[in-house]
Short mmCIF file of C-alpha atoms in Angstrom, two decimals:
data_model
loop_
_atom_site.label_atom_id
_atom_site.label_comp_id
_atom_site.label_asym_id
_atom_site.label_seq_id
_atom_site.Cartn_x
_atom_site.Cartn_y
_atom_site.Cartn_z
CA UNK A 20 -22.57 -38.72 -83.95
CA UNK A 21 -20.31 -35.22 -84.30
CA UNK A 22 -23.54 -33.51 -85.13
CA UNK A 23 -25.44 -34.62 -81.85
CA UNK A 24 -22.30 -33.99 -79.96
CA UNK A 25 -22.28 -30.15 -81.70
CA UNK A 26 -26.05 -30.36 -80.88
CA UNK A 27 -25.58 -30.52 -76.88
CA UNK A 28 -23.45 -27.68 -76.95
CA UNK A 29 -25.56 -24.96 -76.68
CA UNK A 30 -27.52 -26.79 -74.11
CA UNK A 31 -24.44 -26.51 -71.42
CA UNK A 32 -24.01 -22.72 -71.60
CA UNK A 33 -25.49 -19.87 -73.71
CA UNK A 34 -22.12 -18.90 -74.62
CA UNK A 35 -21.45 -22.47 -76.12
CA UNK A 36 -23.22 -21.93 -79.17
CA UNK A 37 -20.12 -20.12 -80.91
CA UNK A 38 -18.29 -23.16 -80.56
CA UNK A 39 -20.69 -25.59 -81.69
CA UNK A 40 -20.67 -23.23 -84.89
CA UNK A 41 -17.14 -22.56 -85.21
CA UNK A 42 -16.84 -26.52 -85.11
CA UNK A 43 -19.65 -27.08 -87.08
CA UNK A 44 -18.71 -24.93 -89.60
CA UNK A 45 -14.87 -26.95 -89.68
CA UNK A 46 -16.84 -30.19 -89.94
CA UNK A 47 -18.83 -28.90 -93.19
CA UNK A 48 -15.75 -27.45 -94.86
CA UNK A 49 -13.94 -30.58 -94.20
CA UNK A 50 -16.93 -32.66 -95.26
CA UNK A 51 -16.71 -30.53 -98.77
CA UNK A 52 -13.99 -32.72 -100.14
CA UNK A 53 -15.40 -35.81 -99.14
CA UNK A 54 -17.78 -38.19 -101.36
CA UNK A 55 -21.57 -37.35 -101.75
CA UNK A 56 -20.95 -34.16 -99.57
CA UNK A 57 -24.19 -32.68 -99.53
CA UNK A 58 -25.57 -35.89 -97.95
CA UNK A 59 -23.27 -35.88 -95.34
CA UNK A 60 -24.02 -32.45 -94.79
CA UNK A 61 -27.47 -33.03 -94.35
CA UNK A 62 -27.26 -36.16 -91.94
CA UNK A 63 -24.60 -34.06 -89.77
CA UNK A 64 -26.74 -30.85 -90.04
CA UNK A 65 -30.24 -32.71 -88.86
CA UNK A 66 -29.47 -32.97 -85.21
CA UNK A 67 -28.50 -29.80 -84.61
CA UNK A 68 -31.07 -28.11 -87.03
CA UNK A 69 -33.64 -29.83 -84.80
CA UNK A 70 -31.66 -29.02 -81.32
CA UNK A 71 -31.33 -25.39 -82.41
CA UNK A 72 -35.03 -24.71 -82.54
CA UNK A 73 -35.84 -26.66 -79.67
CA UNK A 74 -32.83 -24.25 -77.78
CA UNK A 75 -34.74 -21.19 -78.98
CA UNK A 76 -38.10 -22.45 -78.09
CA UNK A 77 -36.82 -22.81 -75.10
CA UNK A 78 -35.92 -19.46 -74.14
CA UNK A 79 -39.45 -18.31 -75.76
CA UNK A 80 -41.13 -20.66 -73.46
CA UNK A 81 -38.88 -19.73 -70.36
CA UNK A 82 -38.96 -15.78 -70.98
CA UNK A 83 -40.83 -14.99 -73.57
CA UNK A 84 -37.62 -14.65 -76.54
CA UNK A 85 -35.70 -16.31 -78.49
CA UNK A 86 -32.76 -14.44 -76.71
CA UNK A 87 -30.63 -16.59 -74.49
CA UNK A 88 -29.23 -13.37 -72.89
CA UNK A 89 -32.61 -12.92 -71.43
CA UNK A 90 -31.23 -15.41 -68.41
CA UNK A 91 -29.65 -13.05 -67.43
CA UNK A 92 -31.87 -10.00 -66.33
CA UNK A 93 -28.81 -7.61 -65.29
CA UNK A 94 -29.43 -6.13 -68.90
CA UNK A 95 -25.68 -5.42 -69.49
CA UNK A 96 -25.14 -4.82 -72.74
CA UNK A 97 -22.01 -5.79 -74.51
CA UNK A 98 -19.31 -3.87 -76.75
CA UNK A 99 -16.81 -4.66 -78.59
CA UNK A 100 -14.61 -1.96 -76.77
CA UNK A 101 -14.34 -4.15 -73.92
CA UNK A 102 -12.48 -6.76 -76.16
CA UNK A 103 -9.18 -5.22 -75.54
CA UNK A 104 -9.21 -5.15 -72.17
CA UNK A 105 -10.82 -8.22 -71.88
CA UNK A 106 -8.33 -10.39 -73.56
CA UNK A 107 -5.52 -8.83 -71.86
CA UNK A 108 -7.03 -9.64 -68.66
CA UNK A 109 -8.23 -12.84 -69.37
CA UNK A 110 -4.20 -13.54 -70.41
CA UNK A 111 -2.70 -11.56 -68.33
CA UNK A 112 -4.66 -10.17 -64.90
CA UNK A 113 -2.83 -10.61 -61.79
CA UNK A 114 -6.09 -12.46 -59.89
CA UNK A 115 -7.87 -13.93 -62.87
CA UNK A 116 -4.85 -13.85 -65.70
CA UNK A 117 -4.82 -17.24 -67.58
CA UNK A 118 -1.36 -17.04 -67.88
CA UNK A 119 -0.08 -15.37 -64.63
CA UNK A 120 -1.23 -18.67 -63.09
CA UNK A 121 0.09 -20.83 -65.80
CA UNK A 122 3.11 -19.36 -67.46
CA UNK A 123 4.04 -22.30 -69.53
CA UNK A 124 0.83 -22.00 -71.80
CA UNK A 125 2.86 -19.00 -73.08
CA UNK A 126 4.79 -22.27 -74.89
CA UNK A 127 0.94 -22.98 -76.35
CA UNK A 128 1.22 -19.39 -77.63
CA UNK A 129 4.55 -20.21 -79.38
CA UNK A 130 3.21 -23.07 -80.84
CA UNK A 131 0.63 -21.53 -82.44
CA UNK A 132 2.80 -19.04 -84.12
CA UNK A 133 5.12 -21.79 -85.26
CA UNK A 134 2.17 -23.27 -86.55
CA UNK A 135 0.73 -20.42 -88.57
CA UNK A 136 4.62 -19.80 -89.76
CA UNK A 137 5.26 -23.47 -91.10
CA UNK A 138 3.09 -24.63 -94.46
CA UNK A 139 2.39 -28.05 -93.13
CA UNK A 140 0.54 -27.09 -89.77
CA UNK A 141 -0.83 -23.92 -90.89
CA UNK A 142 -4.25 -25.30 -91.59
CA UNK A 143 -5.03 -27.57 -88.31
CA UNK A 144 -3.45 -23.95 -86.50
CA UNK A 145 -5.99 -21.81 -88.65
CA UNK A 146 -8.69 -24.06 -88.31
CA UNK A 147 -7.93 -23.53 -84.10
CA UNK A 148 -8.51 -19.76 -84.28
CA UNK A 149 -11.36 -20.33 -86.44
CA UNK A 150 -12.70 -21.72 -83.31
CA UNK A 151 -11.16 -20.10 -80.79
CA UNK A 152 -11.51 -16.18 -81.17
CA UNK A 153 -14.57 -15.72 -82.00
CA UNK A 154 -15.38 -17.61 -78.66
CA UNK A 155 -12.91 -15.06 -76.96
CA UNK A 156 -14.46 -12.50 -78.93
CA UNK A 157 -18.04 -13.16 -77.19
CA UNK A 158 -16.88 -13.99 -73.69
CA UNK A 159 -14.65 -10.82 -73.83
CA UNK A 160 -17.31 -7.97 -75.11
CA UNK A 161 -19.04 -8.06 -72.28
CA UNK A 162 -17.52 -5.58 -69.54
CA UNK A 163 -16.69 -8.42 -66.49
CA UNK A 164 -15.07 -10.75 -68.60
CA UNK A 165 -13.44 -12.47 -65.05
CA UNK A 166 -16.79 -13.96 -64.71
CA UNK A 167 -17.55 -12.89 -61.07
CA UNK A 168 -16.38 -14.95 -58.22
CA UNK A 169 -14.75 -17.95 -60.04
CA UNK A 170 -11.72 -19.64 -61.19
CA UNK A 171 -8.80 -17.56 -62.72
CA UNK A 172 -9.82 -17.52 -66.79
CA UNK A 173 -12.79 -19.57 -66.51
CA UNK A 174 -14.20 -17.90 -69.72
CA UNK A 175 -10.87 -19.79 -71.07
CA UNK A 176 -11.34 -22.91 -69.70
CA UNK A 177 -13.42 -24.56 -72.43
CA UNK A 178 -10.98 -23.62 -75.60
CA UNK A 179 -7.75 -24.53 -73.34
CA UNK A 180 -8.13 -27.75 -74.46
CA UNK A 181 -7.55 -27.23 -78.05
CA UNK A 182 -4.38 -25.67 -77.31
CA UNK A 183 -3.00 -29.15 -76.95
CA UNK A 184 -1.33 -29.57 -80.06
CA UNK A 185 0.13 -26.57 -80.18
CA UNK A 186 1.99 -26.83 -76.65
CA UNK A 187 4.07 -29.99 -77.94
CA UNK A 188 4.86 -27.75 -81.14
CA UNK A 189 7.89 -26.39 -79.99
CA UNK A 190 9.23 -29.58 -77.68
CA UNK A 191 9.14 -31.10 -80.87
CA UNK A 192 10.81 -28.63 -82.75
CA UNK A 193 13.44 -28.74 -80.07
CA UNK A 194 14.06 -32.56 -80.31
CA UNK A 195 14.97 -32.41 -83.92
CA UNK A 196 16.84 -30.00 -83.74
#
């Protein structure tokens, strides 16, 4: 079931397939320490296996390569000097800032860090920015990382979940104490 859910992914966005990997890649590593890994890994790989070359036949069948940029015809080429600039406005842009329009995911921020900084958490909070960046990575290195006329930080939107866990990191830290 995680593998055909990993497998629809890509299917919702060309962007999407980062975090179908990133997850994927969490599910295998976890799977490693499991019983009779490799057969796990096989029935969780088959799905997507089969979804990913059905994805790319797709795009040779639409426009004539396997490149799911080819969509979209502007030809803007990407760079990772944009990254910077990107993230900063993706966080912090007065019209399409993630954060100037919700200030209290800065606590989500926090919790991270108290993640990283405490040996109990510090996996499930690595295993989030395994995910997470290189997402932000792609959706940032292109040069309008606000995404046209749309929602403050919608290139954020679909990772915000994930940031869940670590926004009740530091309420709880504050009722023990």
């Amino acid at each position: 079931l995680h593998g055909r859910r990993s497998a629809l992914l890509p299917w919702m966005h060309s962007r999407f397939p980062v975090l179908a990997g990133g997850l994927g890649a969490l599910v295998l590593l976890r799977l490693s320490s499991t019983k009779n890994p490799a057969a796990k890994a096989v029935a969780f790989l088959s799905i997507p296996a089969i979804s990913a070359v059905l994805w790319v036949g797709y795009f040779v069948a639409i426009y004539g390569r396997p490149d799911p940029s080819a969509a979209y015809a502007a030809g803007e080429i990407g760079s990772f000097r944009f990254v910077p600039g990107g993230l900063a406005g993706l966080l912090f842009d007065q019209r399409f800032g993630l954060v100037t329009y919700a200030p209290v995911l800065l606590v989500a921020f926090v919790g991270a860090g108290m993640m990283l900084a405490r040996r109990e958490t510090r996996r499930l909070a690595l295993e989030l920015l395994f995910v997470v960046i290189p997402y932000l990575l792609t959706v940032t290195h292109f040069a309008m990382w606000w995404a046209g006329w749309s929602p403050p930080a919608r290139f954020f939107a679909p990772v915000l979940p994930l940031f869940a866990v670590p926004f009740d990191v530091p309420f709880i830290a504050v009722s023990r104490a």
